[in-house]
PDB file of C-alpha atoms and ligand atoms in Angstrom:
ATOM      1  CA  MET A   1     -23.940 -31.037  30.920  1.00 46.00           C
ATOM      2  CA  GLU A   2     -22.471 -27.553  30.330  1.00 50.00           C
ATOM      3  CA  GLN A   3     -22.639 -26.319  26.726  1.00 52.00           C
ATOM      4  CA  THR A   4     -19.347 -24.910  25.298  1.00 55.00           C
ATOM      5  CA  ALA A   5     -19.456 -21.945  22.891  1.00 60.00           C
ATOM      6  CA  LYS A   6     -18.991 -22.999  19.283  1.00 67.00           C
ATOM      7  CA  ALA A   7     -16.311 -21.341  17.162  1.00 63.00           C
ATOM      8  CA  PRO A   8     -17.749 -19.578  14.099  1.00 65.00           C
ATOM      9  CA  VAL A   9     -17.632 -21.754  11.007  1.00 68.00           C
ATOM     10  CA  LEU A  10     -15.825 -20.268   8.021  1.00 69.00           C
ATOM     11  CA  GLU A  11     -17.913 -20.793   4.945  1.00 76.00           C
ATOM     12  CA  PHE A  12     -16.328 -21.229   1.546  1.00 82.00           C
ATOM     13  CA  LYS A  13     -18.536 -20.277  -1.357  1.00 88.00           C
ATOM     14  CA  PRO A  14     -16.654 -20.745  -4.636  1.00 89.00           C
ATOM     15  CA  GLU A  15     -19.039 -18.488  -6.585  1.00 89.00           C
ATOM     16  CA  ILE A  16     -18.100 -15.607  -4.256  1.00 90.00           C
ATOM     17  CA  ALA A  17     -14.429 -16.461  -3.698  1.00 93.00           C
ATOM     18  CA  ASN A  18     -13.303 -17.318  -7.236  1.00 95.00           C
ATOM     19  CA  PRO A  19     -13.749 -13.896  -8.907  1.00 96.00           C
ATOM     20  CA  LEU A  20     -11.719 -12.183  -6.169  1.00 96.00           C
ATOM     21  CA  VAL A  21      -8.998 -14.860  -6.128  1.00 97.00           C
ATOM     22  CA  GLN A  22      -8.680 -14.770  -9.937  1.00 96.00           C
ATOM     23  CA  GLU A  23      -8.497 -10.988 -10.040  1.00 96.00           C
ATOM     24  CA  VAL A  24      -5.822 -10.731  -7.332  1.00 97.00           C
ATOM     25  CA  MET A  25      -3.801 -13.615  -8.822  1.00 97.00           C
ATOM     26  CA  GLU A  26      -3.837 -12.104 -12.308  1.00 95.00           C
ATOM     27  CA  ARG A  27      -3.006  -8.588 -11.206  1.00 94.00           C
ATOM     28  CA  SER A  28      -0.365  -9.449  -8.615  1.00 95.00           C
ATOM     29  CA  GLY A  29       1.113 -12.445 -10.439  1.00 96.00           C
ATOM     30  CA  GLN A  30       1.110 -14.398  -7.161  1.00 97.00           C
ATOM     31  CA  PRO A  31      -0.141 -18.013  -6.863  1.00 96.00           C
ATOM     32  CA  LEU A  32      -2.463 -17.477  -3.894  1.00 95.00           C
ATOM     33  CA  VAL A  33      -4.131 -20.855  -4.199  1.00 95.00           C
ATOM     34  CA  ALA A  34      -0.787 -22.550  -3.462  1.00 97.00           C
ATOM     35  CA  CYS A  35      -0.776 -21.137   0.087  1.00 97.00           C
ATOM     36  CA  TYR A  36      -1.126 -23.890   2.689  1.00 96.00           C
ATOM     37  CA  GLN A  37      -1.081 -21.577   5.724  1.00 95.00           C
ATOM     38  CA  CYS A  38       2.277 -22.592   7.176  1.00 96.00           C
ATOM     39  CA  ARG A  39       2.723 -19.008   8.501  1.00 95.00           C
ATOM     40  CA  ARG A  40       6.434 -18.736   7.697  1.00 96.00           C
ATOM     41  CA  CYS A  41       5.644 -15.383   6.100  1.00 96.00           C
ATOM     42  CA  ALA A  42       3.931 -14.148   9.271  1.00 95.00           C
ATOM     43  CA  ALA A  43       6.952 -15.008  11.418  1.00 93.00           C
ATOM     44  CA  GLY A  44       9.170 -12.628   9.450  1.00 91.00           C
ATOM     45  CA  CYS A  45       6.819  -9.737   8.664  1.00 95.00           C
ATOM     46  CA  PRO A  46       8.292  -6.602  10.311  1.00 95.00           C
ATOM     47  CA  VAL A  47       4.920  -4.845  10.624  1.00 94.00           C
ATOM     48  CA  GLY A  48       3.081  -7.853  12.074  1.00 88.00           C
ATOM     49  CA  GLU A  49       2.905  -6.332  15.552  1.00 87.00           C
ATOM     50  CA  GLU A  50       1.230  -3.185  14.225  1.00 88.00           C
ATOM     51  CA  THR A  51      -1.345  -4.810  11.999  1.00 89.00           C
ATOM     52  CA  GLY A  52      -3.192  -6.715  14.698  1.00 83.00           C
ATOM     53  CA  TYR A  53      -4.363 -10.113  13.598  1.00 85.00           C
ATOM     54  CA  ILE A  54      -3.869  -9.429   9.872  1.00 92.00           C
ATOM     55  CA  THR A  55      -0.602 -11.136   8.992  1.00 94.00           C
ATOM     56  CA  PRO A  56       0.393 -12.086   5.403  1.00 96.00           C
ATOM     57  CA  ASP A  57      -1.000 -15.632   5.700  1.00 96.00           C
ATOM     58  CA  ARG A  58      -4.306 -14.312   7.041  1.00 95.00           C
ATOM     59  CA  LEU A  59      -4.598 -11.768   4.271  1.00 96.00           C
ATOM     60  CA  ILE A  60      -4.236 -14.581   1.759  1.00 97.00           C
ATOM     61  CA  ARG A  61      -6.837 -16.604   3.636  1.00 95.00           C
ATOM     62  CA  ILE A  62      -9.242 -13.655   3.516  1.00 95.00           C
ATOM     63  CA  ILE A  63      -8.808 -13.377  -0.258  1.00 96.00           C
ATOM     64  CA  ASN A  64      -9.113 -17.111  -0.798  1.00 96.00           C
ATOM     65  CA  LEU A  65     -12.393 -17.033   1.118  1.00 94.00           C
ATOM     66  CA  GLY A  66     -13.630 -14.197  -1.096  1.00 94.00           C
ATOM     67  CA  ASP A  67     -14.069 -11.518   1.583  1.00 94.00           C
ATOM     68  CA  ARG A  68     -13.583  -8.528  -0.734  1.00 94.00           C
ATOM     69  CA  GLU A  69     -14.481  -5.884   1.813  1.00 94.00           C
ATOM     70  CA  LYS A  70     -11.928  -7.059   4.368  1.00 94.00           C
ATOM     71  CA  ALA A  71      -9.299  -7.702   1.699  1.00 95.00           C
ATOM     72  CA  LEU A  72      -9.468  -4.104   0.459  1.00 95.00           C
ATOM     73  CA  SER A  73      -9.591  -2.473   3.856  1.00 93.00           C
ATOM     74  CA  ASN A  74      -7.210  -3.820   6.495  1.00 93.00           C
ATOM     75  CA  ALA A  75      -4.102  -2.627   8.294  1.00 93.00           C
ATOM     76  CA  LEU A  76      -1.604  -4.838   6.422  1.00 96.00           C
ATOM     77  CA  VAL A  77      -2.566  -3.440   3.013  1.00 95.00           C
ATOM     78  CA  TRP A  78      -1.704   0.048   4.221  1.00 92.00           C
ATOM     79  CA  GLN A  79       1.242  -0.705   6.486  1.00 93.00           C
ATOM     80  CA  CYS A  80       3.139  -3.226   4.372  1.00 95.00           C
ATOM     81  CA  VAL A  81       6.593  -1.780   3.683  1.00 94.00           C
ATOM     82  CA  SER A  82       7.230  -3.965   0.604  1.00 93.00           C
ATOM     83  CA  CYS A  83      10.316  -5.568   2.136  1.00 95.00           C
ATOM     84  CA  TYR A  84       9.422  -8.960   0.543  1.00 95.00           C
ATOM     85  CA  THR A  85      10.610 -10.918   3.574  1.00 96.00           C
ATOM     86  CA  CYS A  86       7.371 -12.888   3.259  1.00 96.00           C
ATOM     87  CA  GLY A  87       8.285 -13.936  -0.283  1.00 96.00           C
ATOM     88  CA  THR A  88      11.799 -15.045   0.584  1.00 96.00           C
ATOM     89  CA  ARG A  89      10.440 -17.262   3.363  1.00 96.00           C
ATOM     90  CA  CYS A  90       7.474 -18.698   1.527  1.00 97.00           C
ATOM     91  CA  PRO A  91       7.955 -22.299   0.299  1.00 97.00           C
ATOM     92  CA  ASN A  92       5.541 -21.445  -2.531  1.00 96.00           C
ATOM     93  CA  GLU A  93       7.273 -18.169  -3.455  1.00 95.00           C
ATOM     94  CA  ILE A  94       4.219 -16.056  -2.727  1.00 97.00           C
ATOM     95  CA  MET A  95       5.180 -12.380  -2.403  1.00 97.00           C
ATOM     96  CA  THR A  96       2.496 -10.888  -0.180  1.00 97.00           C
ATOM     97  CA  GLY A  97       4.084  -7.465  -0.734  1.00 96.00           C
ATOM     98  CA  ARG A  98       2.901  -7.629  -4.359  1.00 96.00           C
ATOM     99  CA  ILE A  99      -0.555  -8.625  -3.182  1.00 97.00           C
ATOM    100  CA  THR A 100      -0.812  -5.623  -0.847  1.00 96.00           C
ATOM    101  CA  GLU A 101       0.190  -3.325  -3.731  1.00 94.00           C
ATOM    102  CA  THR A 102      -2.532  -4.848  -5.896  1.00 95.00           C
ATOM    103  CA  LEU A 103      -5.121  -4.461  -3.155  1.00 96.00           C
ATOM    104  CA  LYS A 104      -4.185  -0.786  -2.705  1.00 93.00           C
ATOM    105  CA  LYS A 105      -4.841  -0.195  -6.407  1.00 91.00           C
ATOM    106  CA  MET A 106      -8.118  -2.115  -6.265  1.00 94.00           C
ATOM    107  CA  ALA A 107      -9.197  -0.090  -3.217  1.00 94.00           C
ATOM    108  CA  LYS A 108      -8.469   3.137  -5.063  1.00 90.00           C
ATOM    109  CA  GLU A 109     -10.320   2.045  -8.194  1.00 91.00           C
ATOM    110  CA  THR A 110     -13.415   1.148  -6.185  1.00 93.00           C
ATOM    111  CA  HIS A 111     -13.197   4.310  -4.044  1.00 92.00           C
ATOM    112  CA  VAL A 112     -12.676   2.477  -0.765  1.00 91.00           C
ATOM    113  CA  GLU A 113     -11.555   4.999   1.853  1.00 88.00           C
ATOM    114  CA  PRO A 114      -7.897   4.206   2.695  1.00 89.00           C
ATOM    115  CA  LEU A 115      -7.289   3.223   6.320  1.00 88.00           C
ATOM    116  CA  LYS A 116      -4.046   5.222   6.193  1.00 87.00           C
ATOM    117  CA  PRO A 117      -4.678   8.305   4.028  1.00 87.00           C
ATOM    118  CA  LYS A 118      -1.057   9.411   4.339  1.00 88.00           C
ATOM    119  CA  VAL A 119       0.161   6.174   2.775  1.00 88.00           C
ATOM    120  CA  ALA A 120      -2.315   6.659  -0.080  1.00 89.00           C
ATOM    121  CA  PHE A 121      -1.106  10.265  -0.568  1.00 90.00           C
ATOM    122  CA  PHE A 122       2.489   9.070  -0.540  1.00 91.00           C
ATOM    123  CA  HIS A 123       1.842   6.523  -3.286  1.00 88.00           C
ATOM    124  CA  ASP A 124      -0.149   8.932  -5.449  1.00 89.00           C
ATOM    125  CA  THR A 125       2.374  11.722  -5.140  1.00 93.00           C
ATOM    126  CA  PHE A 126       5.314   9.375  -5.721  1.00 91.00           C
ATOM    127  CA  VAL A 127       3.859   8.040  -8.971  1.00 89.00           C
ATOM    128  CA  LYS A 128       2.784  11.463 -10.276  1.00 90.00           C
ATOM    129  CA  SER A 129       6.118  13.054  -9.445  1.00 91.00           C
ATOM    130  CA  GLY A 130       8.017  10.169 -11.031  1.00 90.00           C
ATOM    131  CA  LEU A 131       5.950  10.386 -14.209  1.00 92.00           C
ATOM    132  CA  ARG A 132       6.292  14.164 -14.429  1.00 91.00           C
ATOM    133  CA  TRP A 133      10.078  14.151 -14.364  1.00 92.00           C
ATOM    134  CA  GLY A 134      11.039  10.586 -15.133  1.00 91.00           C
ATOM    135  CA  ARG A 135      12.699  10.451 -11.736  1.00 89.00           C
ATOM    136  CA  LEU A 136      12.001  11.568  -8.188  1.00 87.00           C
ATOM    137  CA  ASN A 137      12.897  15.084  -7.073  1.00 88.00           C
ATOM    138  CA  GLU A 138      12.770  14.995  -3.275  1.00 84.00           C
ATOM    139  CA  GLY A 139      11.932  18.672  -2.702  1.00 85.00           C
ATOM    140  CA  GLU A 140       9.070  18.725  -5.197  1.00 89.00           C
ATOM    141  CA  PHE A 141       7.750  15.332  -4.110  1.00 90.00           C
ATOM    142  CA  VAL A 142       7.733  16.155  -0.378  1.00 89.00           C
ATOM    143  CA  SER A 143       6.125  19.570  -1.007  1.00 90.00           C
ATOM    144  CA  PHE A 144       3.162  18.056  -2.887  1.00 92.00           C
ATOM    145  CA  TYR A 145       2.851  15.235  -0.382  1.00 92.00           C
ATOM    146  CA  GLU A 146       2.830  17.603   2.599  1.00 92.00           C
ATOM    147  CA  LEU A 147       0.359  19.958   0.899  1.00 92.00           C
ATOM    148  CA  LYS A 148      -2.097  17.099   0.442  1.00 90.00           C
ATOM    149  CA  ASN A 149      -1.739  16.173   4.121  1.00 90.00           C
ATOM    150  CA  PHE A 150      -2.108  19.786   5.150  1.00 92.00           C
ATOM    151  CA  PHE A 151      -5.410  20.325   3.306  1.00 92.00           C
ATOM    152  CA  LYS A 152      -6.784  17.004   4.475  1.00 90.00           C
ATOM    153  CA  ASP A 153      -6.018  17.844   8.124  1.00 91.00           C
ATOM    154  CA  LEU A 154      -7.301  21.396   7.653  1.00 93.00           C
ATOM    155  CA  SER A 155     -10.618  20.164   6.291  1.00 92.00           C
ATOM    156  CA  ARG A 156     -10.981  18.119   9.479  1.00 91.00           C
ATOM    157  CA  PHE A 157      -9.827  20.928  11.791  1.00 93.00           C
ATOM    158  CA  LYS A 158      -6.860  18.875  12.964  1.00 93.00           C
ATOM    159  CA  PHE A 159      -4.734  21.863  13.932  1.00 94.00           C
ATOM    160  CA  LYS A 160      -2.596  19.931  16.407  1.00 95.00           C
ATOM    161  CA  ALA A 161      -1.709  17.352  13.742  1.00 92.00           C
ATOM    162  CA  ILE A 162      -0.778  20.166  11.312  1.00 93.00           C
ATOM    163  CA  TYR A 163       1.472  21.798  13.907  1.00 94.00           C
ATOM    164  CA  GLU A 164       3.179  18.501  14.809  1.00 94.00           C
ATOM    165  CA  GLU A 165       3.754  17.656  11.153  1.00 91.00           C
ATOM    166  CA  ILE A 166       5.306  21.076  10.447  1.00 92.00           C
ATOM    167  CA  VAL A 167       7.636  20.790  13.446  1.00 94.00           C
ATOM    168  CA  SER A 168       8.686  17.250  12.561  1.00 93.00           C
ATOM    169  CA  GLN A 169       9.324  18.151   8.886  1.00 90.00           C
ATOM    170  CA  ILE A 170      11.397  21.207   9.833  1.00 91.00           C
ATOM    171  CA  LYS A 171      13.520  19.049  12.151  1.00 93.00           C
ATOM    172  CA  LEU A 172      13.934  16.446   9.427  1.00 90.00           C
ATOM    173  CA  ALA A 173      14.831  19.057   6.802  1.00 88.00           C
ATOM    174  CA  LEU A 174      17.448  20.653   9.077  1.00 91.00           C
ATOM    175  CA  SER A 175      18.972  17.308   9.889  1.00 93.00           C
ATOM    176  CA  MET A 176      19.138  16.345   6.178  1.00 88.00           C
ATOM    177  CA  MET A 177      20.581  19.716   5.228  1.00 87.00           C
ATOM    178  CA  GLY A 178      23.258  19.246   7.887  1.00 90.00           C
ATOM    179  CA  ARG A 179      24.241  16.027   6.123  1.00 89.00           C
ATOM    180  CA  LYS A 180      23.940  17.604   2.662  1.00 85.00           C
ATOM    181  CA  ARG A 181      21.211  15.103   1.793  1.00 82.00           C
ATOM    182  CA  LEU A 182      18.465  17.545   0.811  1.00 80.00           C
ATOM    183  CA  HIS A 183      18.232  18.630  -2.811  1.00 79.00           C
ATOM    184  CA  PHE A 184      15.904  21.440  -3.865  1.00 80.00           C
ATOM    185  CA  GLY A 185      16.565  21.522  -7.590  1.00 82.00           C
ATOM    186  CA  VAL A 186      14.423  19.781 -10.172  1.00 86.00           C
ATOM    187  CA  GLN A 187      16.006  17.391 -12.623  1.00 88.00           C
ATOM    188  CA  SER A 188      14.313  15.471 -15.371  1.00 89.00           C
ATOM    189  CA  SER A 189      15.287  12.203 -16.934  1.00 89.00           C
ATOM    190  CA  LYS A 190      15.794  11.767 -20.663  1.00 88.00           C
ATOM    191  CA  GLY A 191      13.560   8.703 -20.632  1.00 87.00           C
ATOM    192  CA  ARG A 192      10.499  10.322 -19.055  1.00 89.00           C
ATOM    193  CA  LYS A 193       8.419  10.159 -22.232  1.00 91.00           C
ATOM    194  CA  GLU A 194       9.116   6.478 -22.488  1.00 91.00           C
ATOM    195  CA  LEU A 195       8.245   5.993 -18.820  1.00 90.00           C
ATOM    196  CA  ASN A 196       4.906   7.742 -19.375  1.00 90.00           C
ATOM    197  CA  ARG A 197       4.240   5.628 -22.425  1.00 92.00           C
ATOM    198  CA  LEU A 198       4.964   2.405 -20.506  1.00 91.00           C
ATOM    199  CA  PHE A 199       2.757   3.526 -17.626  1.00 88.00           C
ATOM    200  CA  LYS A 200      -0.170   4.329 -19.931  1.00 88.00           C
ATOM    201  CA  LYS A 201       0.303   1.045 -21.755  1.00 89.00           C
ATOM    202  CA  SER A 202       0.247  -0.980 -18.538  1.00 82.00           C
ATOM    203  CA  LYS A 203      -2.863   0.893 -17.374  1.00 77.00           C
ATOM    204  CA  ALA A 204      -4.631   0.240 -20.675  1.00 79.00           C
ATOM    205  CA  LYS A 205      -3.680  -3.439 -20.457  1.00 73.00           C
ATOM    206  CA  LYS A 206      -5.203  -3.710 -16.978  1.00 64.00           C
ATOM    207  CA  GLN A 207      -8.453  -2.107 -18.131  1.00 63.00           C
ATOM    208  CA  ALA A 208      -8.711  -4.355 -21.208  1.00 64.00           C
TER     209      ALA A 208
HETATM  210  S1  SF4 B 301       4.704 -18.717   3.846  1.00 63.37           S
HETATM  211 FE1  SF4 B 301       3.630 -18.946   1.880  1.00 63.37          FE
HETATM  212  S2  SF4 B 301       2.511 -20.890   2.037  1.00 63.37           S
HETATM  213 FE2  SF4 B 301       3.135 -20.280   4.123  1.00 63.37          FE
HETATM  214  S3  SF4 B 301       1.350 -19.129   4.916  1.00 63.37           S
HETATM  215 FE3  SF4 B 301       2.755 -17.623   4.023  1.00 63.37          FE
HETATM  216  S4  SF4 B 301       2.034 -17.368   1.919  1.00 63.37           S
HETATM  217 FE4  SF4 B 301       1.112 -19.252   2.690  1.00 63.37          FE
HETATM  218  S1  SF4 B 302       6.424  -7.304   2.107  1.00 63.37           S
HETATM  219 FE1  SF4 B 302       4.794  -6.508   3.447  1.00 63.37          FE
HETATM  220  S2  SF4 B 302       3.655  -8.343   4.068  1.00 63.37           S
HETATM  221 FE2  SF4 B 302       5.648  -9.041   3.292  1.00 63.37          FE
HETATM  222  S3  SF4 B 302       6.963  -9.207   5.084  1.00 63.37           S
HETATM  223 FE3  SF4 B 302       7.296  -7.158   4.201  1.00 63.37          FE
HETATM  224  S4  SF4 B 302       5.864  -5.836   5.292  1.00 63.37           S
HETATM  225 FE4  SF4 B 302       5.191  -7.941   5.681  1.00 63.37          FE
END
């Protein structure tokens, strides 16, 4: 009789899974263990087609099985657009968008190379710019973000990518200027000191 190939068996080892599940649950505030894999979240995720087999339900499954390496480095973590469609569809109110944010931070803390460096640059620059001024100044923010991309590409001799990025940003800038949507000035918010204080406090709380 012909032997059929056996599907790989997923092993659950609580001693490996529990620390990861607890950490992600505490930091994201999402009840991962309530997920029963109905896949309603996957059906509505707008980036599902670009992230291969990693859909929100599968990301949760990966965490619940304790696969830290895969949880910190997969396409959904870096391509999630934080639309929260997953959360509005989930019968257990699990917001996978908050989980992907948490995993990005965990990846950064443990020096895992981001799969999408531009997304990582965007986040870093956004937070730093926001803290500096208490609000976002588009001109300043985009300049720092593009400079980071430029030096990264330069260090890898990606001259074509640099050229394409410059052309695309010039086109975008001209189009925005035509609509009077590009602001070059720098404005600061009165509450920026308070924002910085809150940010430092939340960071200290996480490290405690
Ligand atoms: S919709 Fe909620 S319960 Fe269903 S698979 Fe997604 S996260 Fe899990
Ligand atoms: S928040 Fe992220 S994971 Fe959830 S539906 Fe939107 S893109 Fe997909």
